[in-house]
Short mmCIF file of C-alpha atoms in Angstrom, two decimals:
data_model
loop_
_atom_site.label_atom_id
_atom_site.label_comp_id
_atom_site.label_asym_id
_atom_site.label_seq_id
_atom_site.Cartn_x
_atom_site.Cartn_y
_atom_site.Cartn_z
CA UNK F 15 -0.67 21.75 2.65
CA UNK F 16 -0.93 18.04 3.47
CA UNK F 17 -1.31 15.32 0.87
CA UNK F 18 -4.82 14.51 2.09
CA UNK F 19 -6.02 17.99 1.09
CA UNK F 20 -4.47 17.84 -2.39
CA UNK F 21 -6.68 17.40 -5.43
CA UNK F 22 -5.60 14.23 -7.26
CA UNK F 23 -5.48 13.70 -11.03
CA UNK F 24 -6.22 10.23 -12.36
CA UNK F 25 -4.97 9.00 -15.72
CA UNK F 26 -4.78 5.50 -17.15
CA UNK F 27 -1.23 4.92 -15.96
CA UNK F 28 -0.78 7.08 -12.85
CA UNK F 29 -2.22 9.17 -10.05
CA UNK F 30 -0.63 12.58 -9.51
CA UNK F 31 -1.11 15.90 -7.79
CA UNK F 32 0.45 19.33 -8.20
CA UNK F 33 2.07 20.81 -5.14
CA UNK F 34 1.18 24.44 -5.80
CA UNK F 35 3.60 25.67 -3.12
CA UNK F 36 6.58 24.56 -5.20
CA UNK F 37 4.87 23.92 -8.57
CA UNK F 38 5.92 20.27 -8.76
CA UNK F 39 3.85 17.34 -10.00
CA UNK F 40 4.12 14.37 -7.64
CA UNK F 41 3.32 10.83 -8.68
CA UNK F 42 1.28 9.02 -6.04
CA UNK F 43 1.21 5.69 -7.87
CA UNK F 44 2.06 4.44 -11.36
CA UNK F 45 1.16 1.34 -13.34
CA UNK F 46 4.79 0.18 -13.65
CA UNK F 47 4.25 -1.15 -10.11
CA UNK F 48 1.83 -3.81 -11.41
CA UNK F 49 4.19 -6.82 -11.06
CA UNK F 50 5.13 -5.70 -7.54
CA UNK F 51 1.48 -5.38 -6.57
CA UNK F 52 0.85 -8.88 -7.94
CA UNK F 53 3.76 -10.32 -5.95
CA UNK F 54 2.67 -8.49 -2.79
CA UNK F 55 -0.89 -9.82 -3.11
CA UNK F 56 0.34 -13.35 -3.77
CA UNK F 57 2.49 -13.29 -0.63
CA UNK F 58 -0.15 -11.97 1.77
CA UNK F 59 -2.84 -14.25 0.34
CA UNK F 60 -0.81 -17.49 0.52
CA UNK F 61 -2.85 -18.71 3.48
CA UNK F 62 -6.18 -17.22 2.39
CA UNK F 63 -8.31 -15.91 5.24
CA UNK F 64 -8.89 -12.29 6.13
CA UNK F 65 -6.86 -9.63 4.30
CA UNK F 66 -6.24 -5.98 5.26
CA UNK F 67 -5.09 -3.53 2.62
CA UNK F 68 -4.06 -0.08 3.78
CA UNK F 69 -4.26 2.31 0.82
CA UNK F 70 -6.30 1.68 -2.34
CA UNK F 71 -4.35 3.73 -4.89
CA UNK F 72 -5.07 2.60 -8.44
CA UNK F 73 -6.69 -0.61 -7.18
CA UNK F 74 -3.97 -2.75 -8.75
CA UNK F 75 -3.17 -4.73 -5.60
CA UNK F 76 -6.87 -4.92 -4.71
CA UNK F 77 -7.58 -6.61 -8.05
CA UNK F 78 -4.78 -9.11 -7.45
CA UNK F 79 -5.95 -9.82 -3.89
CA UNK F 80 -9.41 -10.61 -5.25
CA UNK F 81 -7.91 -13.24 -7.58
CA UNK F 82 -6.95 -15.33 -4.55
CA UNK F 83 -9.17 -17.50 -2.37
CA UNK F 84 -9.80 -15.31 0.67
CA UNK F 85 -12.60 -14.86 3.20
CA UNK F 86 -12.62 -11.09 3.52
CA UNK F 87 -10.81 -8.06 2.13
CA UNK F 88 -10.83 -4.87 4.19
CA UNK F 89 -9.46 -1.74 2.50
CA UNK F 90 -8.67 1.42 4.45
CA UNK F 91 -8.48 4.62 2.42
CA UNK F 92 -8.27 8.17 3.71
CA UNK F 93 -7.96 10.39 0.64
CA UNK F 94 -11.33 11.97 -0.26
CA UNK F 95 -10.62 11.64 -4.01
CA UNK F 96 -9.77 7.93 -3.68
CA UNK F 97 -12.64 6.83 -1.43
CA UNK F 98 -15.36 7.02 -4.12
CA UNK F 99 -13.12 5.08 -6.53
CA UNK F 100 -12.57 2.36 -3.92
CA UNK F 101 -16.30 2.23 -3.15
CA UNK F 102 -17.21 1.95 -6.84
CA UNK F 103 -14.62 -0.79 -7.32
CA UNK F 104 -15.98 -2.72 -4.30
CA UNK F 105 -19.69 -2.34 -5.18
CA UNK F 106 -20.01 -5.83 -6.71
CA UNK F 107 -17.62 -7.64 -4.34
CA UNK F 108 -19.44 -9.14 -1.36
CA UNK F 109 -16.26 -9.93 0.60
CA UNK F 110 -14.87 -6.36 0.44
CA UNK F 111 -15.34 -3.66 3.08
CA UNK F 112 -14.11 -0.12 2.47
CA UNK F 113 -13.20 1.74 5.65
CA UNK F 114 -12.77 5.51 5.40
CA UNK F 115 -10.15 7.26 7.48
CA UNK F 116 -6.61 7.08 8.73
CA UNK F 117 -5.49 3.50 9.41
CA UNK F 118 -3.83 4.68 12.61
CA UNK F 119 -6.92 6.47 13.93
CA UNK F 120 -9.12 3.41 13.39
CA UNK F 121 -6.64 0.61 14.13
CA UNK F 122 -8.19 -0.16 17.51
CA UNK F 123 -11.56 -0.86 15.84
CA UNK F 124 -10.08 -3.40 13.43
CA UNK F 125 -9.86 -7.16 13.71
CA UNK F 126 -6.70 -9.22 13.19
CA UNK F 127 -5.70 -10.46 9.75
CA UNK F 128 -4.05 -13.35 7.95
CA UNK F 129 -2.51 -11.00 5.40
CA UNK F 130 -1.72 -7.29 5.37
CA UNK F 131 -0.45 -4.99 2.63
CA UNK F 132 0.38 -1.36 3.35
CA UNK F 133 0.96 1.07 0.50
CA UNK F 134 0.15 4.63 1.49
CA UNK F 135 1.33 8.01 0.26
CA UNK F 136 1.89 11.07 2.42
CA UNK F 137 0.98 9.02 5.48
CA UNK F 138 1.53 11.19 8.53
CA UNK F 139 1.34 8.11 10.80
CA UNK F 140 3.78 5.88 8.93
CA UNK F 141 6.26 6.15 11.79
CA UNK F 142 3.75 4.25 13.94
CA UNK F 143 3.36 1.32 11.51
CA UNK F 144 6.05 -0.92 13.01
CA UNK F 145 4.63 -0.65 16.54
CA UNK F 146 1.08 -1.25 15.29
CA UNK F 147 1.71 -4.10 12.85
CA UNK F 148 1.76 -7.03 15.28
CA UNK F 149 -1.54 -5.87 16.81
CA UNK F 150 -3.23 -6.29 13.42
CA UNK F 151 -1.84 -9.74 12.60
CA UNK F 152 -3.00 -13.26 13.40
CA UNK F 153 -0.38 -15.82 14.32
CA UNK F 154 1.15 -17.14 11.10
CA UNK F 155 -0.11 -14.08 9.21
CA UNK F 156 1.95 -12.47 6.46
CA UNK F 157 2.58 -8.78 5.93
CA UNK F 158 4.30 -6.68 3.31
CA UNK F 159 4.45 -3.00 2.48
CA UNK F 160 5.66 -0.64 -0.21
CA UNK F 161 9.41 -0.43 0.21
CA UNK F 162 11.21 2.59 -1.24
CA UNK F 163 14.54 1.41 0.14
CA UNK F 164 17.01 -0.92 -1.51
CA UNK F 165 18.99 -3.55 0.31
CA UNK F 166 17.98 -5.46 3.38
CA UNK F 167 16.93 -2.49 5.49
CA UNK F 168 13.40 -1.22 5.72
CA UNK F 169 12.08 2.22 6.52
CA UNK F 170 9.98 0.90 9.39
CA UNK F 171 12.80 -0.92 11.19
CA UNK F 172 10.74 -4.11 11.36
CA UNK F 173 12.86 -7.11 12.37
CA UNK F 174 12.99 -10.63 10.93
CA UNK F 175 12.08 -9.51 7.41
CA UNK F 176 13.13 -11.40 4.31
CA UNK F 177 13.14 -9.95 0.80
CA UNK F 178 12.38 -11.08 -2.70
CA UNK F 179 14.33 -9.01 -5.21
CA UNK F 180 12.69 -7.91 -8.48
CA UNK F 181 14.37 -6.19 -11.41
CA UNK F 182 12.32 -3.13 -12.36
CA UNK F 183 12.52 -0.32 -14.90
CA UNK F 184 10.35 2.49 -13.58
CA UNK F 185 9.93 5.61 -15.68
CA UNK F 186 11.41 8.72 -14.09
CA UNK F 187 9.28 9.70 -11.12
CA UNK F 188 9.47 11.35 -7.72
CA UNK F 189 9.26 8.26 -5.50
CA UNK F 190 11.27 5.28 -6.83
CA UNK F 191 14.09 5.29 -9.36
CA UNK F 192 16.04 2.11 -8.63
CA UNK F 193 16.65 -0.89 -10.88
CA UNK F 194 15.80 -3.40 -8.16
CA UNK F 195 12.84 -3.57 -5.79
CA UNK F 196 13.18 -5.37 -2.45
CA UNK F 197 9.77 -6.82 -1.57
CA UNK F 198 9.64 -7.18 2.22
CA UNK F 199 8.11 -10.34 3.70
CA UNK F 200 7.27 -10.62 7.38
CA UNK F 201 5.55 -13.63 8.94
CA UNK F 202 4.06 -13.56 12.44
#
């Protein structure tokens, strides 16, 4: 069963689901990521302009993006349990557009952006992110993404990436248990 068909549970500090095939609870996102979401938003919003966020999650990064001076904020979300939360969050924000669906399936209908943040879970198209990224970016634009790897490599194999290193103390979880987070920074 794919992630997109899982029923999510929302609590104050995390989003989870139970994989009934193996009876394991998976964390999708947790609030310990807050400082990393803030840093990601600050980087992609440095030049203002038009921002693309792929994956809404707990809305932490979306809140930080909105604290910056930007023209527009497009959020793509594909999980049916998350979409209503993103829509409710965006209801009073005139510069926000929620787009439903897979980022990869709709990428050709999108504009280009000054800033891009990608943080998805169970994304079946993540292997296509590196080849698609430059098509979504304006010249001089800045992109970052959730990085589960440590060191100066990145899952996507994107070249010319620099990293800011953050000390972190995540609680035990199923997706990130390192003491340092390498925030990737790519400028176009």
